[in-house]
């Protein structure tokens, strides 16, 4: 029987910090501070360099333990065992992070057919050698893949330096792994279908990108016999814009139909709930546009996890997760009976607000350049970076710093295309002439806006951004009823129909 090992006091302190970092949201300031402790880095060190130093320092200390034969979990007990286990997982994950990144890109190119994972055996061998059994190693491998996908899609799909974007990325990570990844690993990795998500925000802000980041980051088991994951993440996220279908066709797209169910139904059709894989997610965009009748049927699926195709009597089971989005004021719609309370409460396990572009630009002056660089790179490739200066100069010259960007990032994308074609973008005349934001600014500068108009306009802007009277009340320090009164007064007197 091998002697039980104990960590030295210095190793226990260092590796305990690593273990805490491993369970901390990578988009949080708390994680940055843990990394600084681990790397022994000054505040001036950039985030990218800090990550490199942290990984290198942990690898160095783990190698020292390995050389001394002190990384075998079977020889530890209690807290030391848990610390060493977490540090081993941290080390193995980061040693293979670039292989995971390359694999994600390869799977994107391959589409819906799962790719072989050539480095799987190496990871399994690394984990088993440290005393982790094969079943655990297989689950950890799948969680490694999930973590890397989540980081990849959140980091690359939702770029920006504004504090509101930092908050968004942090919130999306928590949506995938909960606020404590230790809970997720122990209890929830195969139960997240019960957690629905509601995305709020103006049109064009990127709610679809946020939904895709969540939907493509779900847990996918690894099939060791086949040497690949059980499905491709490109297949386990299905998106449907509910506003593009008339109600007569919408139910068929959602639930499917049986042959002969209605005129033109010449064969069976699978809806998105039937096509969703066991580990998949469905994105229901423009959820605020559906009728009460459709809301009732969607509510039944969320409650009972079963549904029937149109014209059919068989009950099918839905295993996936639901993500919904709208740019409409659901709080007001609920009060008016246009959106059911019971349906709302089934959707809102988590509510995430995607910030408006004008908010991001107000928070961080460099945001425009970052966004333009990302859009041009996606549009043209790396060569697009040479056009960033031209585009930014044209926007600043033609629109100035106070343009409200009513179409948000979607409008910015079209502005860039217009500038490439003509070297000019004059903006949306409706936004320039009638935007509430611009009206308030103009009134303040002219000294013609009274206190009631200013406060009512400010409450209305917050309501458009956050979607609830409660959030506006919290941010302004006003009573909810006062907020509602100001918003309704503004709509009636200043904001027009």
XYZ file of C-alpha atoms in Angstrom:
497
model
C 0.000 0.000 0.000
C 1.400 3.360 -1.065
C 2.037 6.076 1.508
C -0.580 8.830 1.736
C 0.757 12.117 0.387
C 0.261 15.614 1.745
C 0.912 18.918 0.037
C 3.501 21.205 1.572
C 2.157 24.427 3.049
C 3.555 26.452 0.114
C 2.107 24.072 -2.488
C -1.254 23.954 -0.717
C -1.516 27.743 -0.688
C -0.503 28.106 -4.343
C -2.646 25.265 -5.689
C -5.660 26.291 -3.588
C -5.554 29.635 -5.406
C -5.369 27.796 -8.734
C -8.372 25.683 -7.717
C -10.378 28.794 -6.859
C -9.410 30.351 -10.189
C -10.509 27.205 -12.038
C -14.054 27.588 -10.676
C -14.238 31.332 -11.370
C -15.909 32.912 -14.417
C -13.072 33.655 -16.899
C -14.789 36.928 -17.896
C -14.879 38.248 -14.337
C -12.588 40.699 -12.588
C -12.278 38.154 -9.779
C -10.594 35.740 -12.208
C -8.168 38.460 -13.282
C -7.162 39.003 -9.659
C -6.650 35.256 -9.087
C -4.477 35.107 -12.211
C -2.382 38.008 -10.944
C -1.785 36.164 -7.687
C -0.843 32.948 -9.490
C 1.449 34.646 -12.016
C 2.860 37.179 -9.546
C 2.126 39.845 -12.165
C 1.806 43.617 -11.778
C -1.322 45.583 -12.697
C 0.358 46.864 -15.873
C 0.535 43.368 -17.411
C -2.056 42.974 -20.188
C -4.850 40.416 -19.909
C -3.467 38.273 -22.724
C 0.031 38.236 -21.256
C -1.406 37.534 -17.806
C -3.167 34.397 -19.067
C 0.037 33.139 -20.690
C 2.052 33.712 -17.496
C -0.611 32.065 -15.331
C -0.751 28.912 -17.435
C 3.047 28.725 -17.588
C 3.398 29.151 -13.814
C 0.842 26.431 -13.068
C 2.458 24.069 -15.564
C 5.857 24.660 -13.975
C 4.588 23.868 -10.476
C 2.643 20.809 -11.654
C 5.768 19.477 -13.400
C 7.644 19.789 -10.115
C 4.977 17.667 -8.405
C 5.086 15.125 -11.232
C 8.859 14.851 -11.033
C 8.492 14.100 -7.330
C 5.736 11.551 -8.064
C 3.124 13.622 -6.231
C 0.263 14.031 -8.727
C -1.427 10.639 -8.241
C -4.857 11.438 -6.753
C -5.123 7.946 -5.239
C -2.424 8.881 -2.749
C -4.207 11.939 -1.346
C -7.107 12.328 1.082
C -9.611 15.065 1.915
C -8.981 18.670 0.891
C -5.549 17.956 -0.617
C -7.086 15.379 -2.944
C -9.691 17.877 -4.201
C -7.071 20.584 -4.681
C -4.749 18.283 -6.630
C -7.637 16.938 -8.725
C -8.712 20.443 -9.751
C -5.140 21.503 -10.510
C -4.534 18.402 -12.654
C -7.712 19.152 -14.624
C -6.698 22.814 -14.974
C -3.275 21.831 -16.262
C -4.459 19.198 -18.744
C -7.197 21.468 -20.127
C -4.771 24.328 -20.777
C -2.093 22.109 -22.281
C -4.588 21.033 -24.948
C -6.427 24.322 -25.438
C -4.973 24.992 -28.886
C -5.887 21.481 -30.050
C -9.458 22.176 -28.922
C -9.476 25.496 -30.798
C -8.275 23.836 -34.009
C -10.868 21.105 -33.554
C -13.683 23.660 -33.146
C -12.701 25.292 -36.444
C -12.510 21.895 -38.138
C -15.978 20.972 -36.854
C -17.379 24.278 -38.149
C -16.009 23.412 -41.597
C -17.318 19.829 -41.423
C -20.816 20.926 -40.413
C -23.271 18.470 -38.907
C -21.123 15.328 -39.160
C -19.094 14.777 -35.950
C -15.329 14.848 -36.549
C -12.795 12.395 -35.177
C -10.841 13.784 -32.212
C -7.199 12.810 -32.775
C -5.945 14.105 -29.406
C -8.597 12.348 -27.290
C -6.299 9.423 -26.393
C -3.576 11.784 -25.205
C -5.973 13.597 -22.864
C -7.405 10.324 -21.548
C -3.895 9.022 -20.903
C -2.931 12.234 -19.062
C -5.997 12.033 -16.812
C -5.876 8.293 -16.102
C -2.160 8.499 -15.275
C -3.033 10.861 -12.408
C -5.568 8.491 -10.868
C -8.793 9.576 -12.622
C -10.831 6.548 -13.741
C -11.899 6.138 -17.363
C -15.561 7.084 -16.894
C -14.604 10.272 -15.093
C -11.960 11.015 -17.707
C -14.571 10.722 -20.470
C -16.907 13.166 -18.701
C -14.104 15.616 -17.944
C -13.023 15.463 -21.577
C -16.550 16.431 -22.660
C -16.597 19.283 -20.125
C -13.185 20.487 -21.387
C -14.659 20.632 -24.885
C -17.728 22.464 -23.629
C -15.656 25.017 -21.714
C -13.472 25.703 -24.731
C -16.494 26.095 -27.041
C -18.198 28.455 -24.615
C -15.074 30.575 -24.298
C -14.520 30.548 -28.076
C -18.059 31.619 -29.021
C -18.545 34.161 -26.214
C -15.116 35.725 -26.723
C -15.202 35.850 -30.541
C -18.889 36.470 -31.250
C -19.453 39.252 -28.718
C -16.428 41.502 -28.963
C -16.194 44.926 -27.362
C -14.375 46.872 -24.685
C -17.408 48.585 -23.122
C -18.228 47.617 -19.510
C -21.720 46.561 -20.609
C -20.126 44.001 -22.948
C -17.933 42.712 -20.114
C -21.139 42.225 -18.131
C -22.827 40.492 -21.071
C -19.974 38.011 -21.567
C -19.868 37.261 -17.840
C -23.639 36.703 -17.804
C -23.545 34.397 -20.833
C -20.854 32.245 -19.214
C -22.957 31.921 -16.067
C -25.936 31.013 -18.219
C -24.014 28.040 -19.605
C -22.211 26.888 -16.427
C -24.216 28.594 -13.623
C -22.633 30.994 -11.154
C -20.555 28.123 -9.707
C -19.073 25.687 -12.222
C -18.488 23.283 -9.338
C -22.283 22.956 -8.967
C -22.521 22.466 -12.703
C -19.861 19.745 -12.781
C -21.345 17.848 -9.836
C -25.087 18.205 -10.402
C -26.247 20.076 -13.512
C -24.156 19.184 -16.566
C -26.920 16.885 -17.885
C -29.919 18.856 -16.557
C -29.625 22.297 -18.160
C -32.690 21.784 -20.386
C -34.783 22.963 -17.427
C -33.130 26.410 -17.553
C -34.736 28.562 -20.245
C -33.349 31.972 -21.191
C -34.963 35.231 -22.277
C -32.833 37.709 -24.228
C -33.955 41.338 -24.290
C -32.639 44.271 -26.271
C -33.289 46.551 -29.189
C -33.318 45.271 -32.744
C -29.859 44.743 -34.208
C -27.969 44.566 -30.903
C -26.771 40.974 -31.356
C -29.340 38.882 -29.505
C -28.926 36.166 -32.147
C -25.169 36.025 -31.563
C -25.749 35.778 -27.804
C -28.276 32.974 -28.330
C -25.879 31.092 -30.608
C -23.076 31.394 -28.045
C -25.333 29.731 -25.463
C -26.792 27.165 -27.841
C -23.464 25.998 -29.278
C -21.939 25.628 -25.814
C -24.040 22.819 -24.399
C -22.632 19.584 -22.993
C -22.021 16.922 -25.667
C -20.929 13.419 -24.544
C -17.850 11.792 -26.031
C -18.320 8.438 -27.768
C -15.053 6.655 -27.003
C -15.879 3.716 -29.277
C -16.335 5.960 -32.322
C -13.604 8.400 -31.309
C -15.847 11.457 -31.706
C -18.420 13.474 -29.801
C -21.969 12.173 -30.086
C -23.077 15.107 -32.225
C -21.780 18.281 -33.837
C -22.411 21.578 -32.073
C -23.384 22.993 -35.496
C -26.425 20.716 -35.418
C -27.530 21.158 -31.830
C -28.526 24.822 -32.167
C -31.685 25.528 -34.171
C -32.944 29.063 -34.748
C -36.411 30.175 -35.841
C -37.625 33.749 -36.360
C -41.248 33.539 -35.285
C -42.273 36.814 -36.944
C -41.549 35.563 -40.474
C -44.383 32.994 -40.504
C -48.147 33.516 -40.574
C -49.828 31.772 -37.668
C -51.317 29.166 -40.030
C -47.779 27.978 -40.859
C -46.010 28.792 -37.598
C -47.428 25.856 -35.653
C -46.244 23.506 -38.385
C -42.717 24.965 -38.231
C -42.689 24.638 -34.454
C -44.416 21.298 -33.888
C -44.457 19.660 -37.328
C -47.504 18.237 -39.072
C -48.856 14.935 -40.308
C -49.720 14.223 -43.916
C -53.222 15.477 -44.688
C -53.422 17.740 -41.615
C -54.382 20.680 -43.839
C -54.559 21.615 -47.513
C -51.077 21.304 -48.974
C -49.782 18.927 -46.291
C -48.815 16.240 -48.783
C -46.261 14.576 -46.510
C -45.166 14.484 -42.879
C -43.052 17.410 -41.691
C -40.802 17.618 -38.640
C -40.914 20.859 -36.659
C -37.945 22.292 -34.815
C -38.937 20.689 -31.510
C -38.736 17.256 -33.139
C -35.432 18.093 -34.866
C -33.753 19.310 -31.678
C -31.153 16.827 -30.458
C -31.064 15.599 -26.821
C -28.201 18.002 -26.043
C -29.443 20.820 -28.269
C -31.063 24.233 -27.916
C -33.849 25.999 -29.773
C -33.753 29.755 -30.320
C -37.188 31.352 -30.675
C -36.547 34.851 -31.965
C -39.229 37.575 -31.766
C -41.125 35.670 -29.063
C -43.092 38.843 -28.318
C -44.834 38.617 -31.709
C -46.632 35.292 -31.227
C -50.342 34.998 -30.484
C -51.830 33.922 -27.169
C -52.805 30.585 -28.746
C -49.196 29.830 -29.735
C -47.981 30.997 -26.311
C -50.281 28.431 -24.682
C -48.868 25.611 -26.823
C -45.282 26.679 -26.162
C -46.062 26.867 -22.455
C -47.260 23.269 -22.549
C -43.965 22.135 -24.051
C -41.981 23.985 -21.388
C -44.142 22.522 -18.611
C -44.682 18.963 -19.801
C -41.800 18.503 -22.261
C -44.203 16.892 -24.750
C -46.003 18.051 -27.893
C -48.084 16.708 -30.790
C -47.618 17.528 -34.487
C -50.490 19.343 -36.200
C -53.005 16.712 -37.263
C -51.416 14.041 -35.077
C -52.336 12.466 -31.768
C -49.004 10.927 -30.783
C -47.072 12.623 -28.004
C -43.430 13.394 -28.780
C -40.835 14.366 -26.197
C -38.651 17.470 -26.350
C -35.260 17.164 -24.620
C -33.531 20.426 -25.495
C -33.154 23.869 -23.993
C -35.210 26.932 -25.024
C -33.710 30.374 -25.648
C -36.109 33.176 -26.605
C -35.606 36.804 -27.591
C -37.627 39.936 -28.204
C -37.180 43.674 -28.651
C -40.702 44.367 -27.429
C -41.605 45.657 -23.919
C -42.863 42.441 -22.331
C -43.697 44.133 -19.043
C -46.179 46.404 -20.790
C -47.492 43.567 -22.950
C -48.162 41.464 -19.859
C -50.115 44.304 -18.278
C -52.192 44.625 -21.427
C -52.853 40.893 -21.645
C -50.813 40.443 -24.848
C -48.215 38.197 -23.229
C -49.199 35.560 -20.693
C -47.668 35.762 -17.222
C -47.409 31.977 -16.900
C -45.563 31.780 -20.223
C -43.233 34.601 -19.170
C -42.359 32.859 -15.914
C -41.557 29.639 -17.782
C -39.177 31.508 -20.094
C -37.305 33.606 -17.557
C -35.012 31.216 -15.680
C -32.489 33.804 -16.776
C -32.994 37.227 -18.373
C -30.096 38.761 -20.280
C -30.181 42.262 -21.761
C -27.955 42.866 -24.788
C -26.761 46.508 -24.682
C -27.546 49.048 -27.393
C -24.691 50.282 -29.577
C -25.091 53.914 -28.456
C -24.673 52.784 -24.827
C -21.480 50.920 -25.714
C -20.051 53.912 -27.577
C -20.851 56.223 -24.654
C -19.117 53.878 -22.214
C -15.927 53.298 -24.194
C -14.513 55.610 -26.928
C -12.490 52.742 -28.472
C -15.602 50.593 -28.977
C -16.235 51.842 -32.521
C -12.750 50.897 -33.729
C -12.996 47.439 -32.125
C -16.372 46.771 -33.745
C -15.354 48.080 -37.155
C -12.205 45.935 -37.044
C -14.219 42.816 -36.216
C -16.851 43.447 -38.885
C -14.276 44.173 -41.612
C -12.286 41.069 -40.660
C -15.400 38.877 -40.946
C -16.418 40.615 -44.169
C -13.092 40.685 -46.021
C -10.564 38.729 -43.981
C -7.366 39.946 -42.291
C -6.852 42.459 -45.119
C -9.925 44.305 -43.907
C -7.939 45.797 -41.027
C -6.295 48.192 -43.499
C -9.682 49.887 -44.023
C -10.513 50.471 -40.347
C -9.109 54.015 -40.276
C -11.040 55.066 -43.382
C -14.329 53.685 -42.078
C -13.999 55.209 -38.595
C -13.028 58.597 -40.020
C -16.033 58.535 -42.360
C -18.425 57.674 -39.523
C -17.054 60.379 -37.260
C -17.112 62.946 -40.071
C -20.601 62.163 -41.385
C -22.440 61.293 -38.159
C -20.561 62.831 -35.252
C -20.378 61.427 -31.717
C -24.113 61.728 -30.880
C -25.701 59.711 -33.650
C -28.238 57.374 -31.939
C -27.624 54.226 -34.041
C -31.245 53.097 -34.040
C -30.352 49.919 -35.930
C -27.464 49.161 -33.561
C -24.705 46.780 -34.736
C -26.804 45.687 -37.705
C -26.947 49.308 -38.872
C -23.198 49.667 -38.304
C -22.575 46.677 -40.586
C -24.581 48.298 -43.369
C -22.882 51.644 -42.720
C -19.518 49.968 -43.293
C -20.740 48.466 -46.568
C -22.045 51.882 -47.682
C -18.717 53.509 -46.840
C -16.818 50.832 -48.790
C -19.026 51.611 -51.803
C -19.300 55.401 -51.528
C -16.961 56.569 -48.734
C -19.970 58.136 -46.993
C -22.803 57.180 -44.633
C -25.343 59.898 -43.881
C -27.249 57.818 -41.321
C -30.918 57.035 -40.896
C -32.851 60.271 -41.429
C -35.645 59.074 -39.163
C -33.206 58.416 -36.332
C -31.478 61.756 -36.832
C -34.646 63.844 -36.986
C -36.906 62.036 -34.560
C -34.796 60.124 -32.066
C -35.728 60.715 -28.447
C -32.079 60.766 -27.462
C -31.345 63.512 -29.959
C -34.425 65.486 -28.933
C -33.290 65.509 -25.325
C -29.721 66.471 -26.204
C -30.901 69.273 -28.456
C -33.255 70.588 -25.768
C -30.533 70.495 -23.108
C -28.046 72.318 -25.313
C -30.633 74.949 -26.226
C -31.767 75.321 -22.610
C -35.404 74.715 -23.551
C -36.058 71.402 -21.771
C -37.865 71.611 -18.432
C -37.301 69.165 -15.578
C -40.419 67.090 -16.197
C -39.637 66.611 -19.896
C -36.038 65.690 -19.098
C -36.963 63.139 -16.434
C -39.774 61.662 -18.529
C -37.468 61.346 -21.517
C -34.715 59.757 -19.432
C -37.168 57.211 -17.987
C -38.358 56.381 -21.502
C -34.815 55.846 -22.754
C -34.083 53.498 -19.843
C -37.338 51.638 -20.448
C -36.474 51.099 -24.119
C -33.079 49.790 -23.096
C -34.053 47.545 -20.172
C -37.693 46.702 -20.908
C -39.233 46.863 -17.396
C -40.581 49.590 -15.139
C -38.887 47.864 -12.195
C -35.412 48.212 -13.712
C -36.015 51.884 -14.566
C -37.212 52.485 -10.996
C -34.089 50.807 -9.608
C -31.745 52.875 -11.777
C -33.455 56.222 -11.175
C -34.374 55.740 -7.519
C -37.997 56.542 -8.330
C -41.134 54.667 -7.376
C -42.357 52.215 -10.026
C -45.688 54.024 -10.388
C -43.891 57.324 -10.849
C -41.704 55.780 -13.541
C -44.748 54.433 -15.365
C -46.471 57.843 -15.167
C -43.445 59.618 -16.634
C -43.069 57.099 -19.470
C -46.749 57.255 -20.403
C -46.674 61.069 -20.244
C -43.636 61.138 -22.517
C -45.266 58.816 -25.043
C -48.432 60.901 -25.084
C -46.849 64.337 -25.317
C -43.317 64.127 -26.655
C -42.537 60.820 -28.293
C -45.353 60.699 -30.742
C -47.375 57.665 -31.860
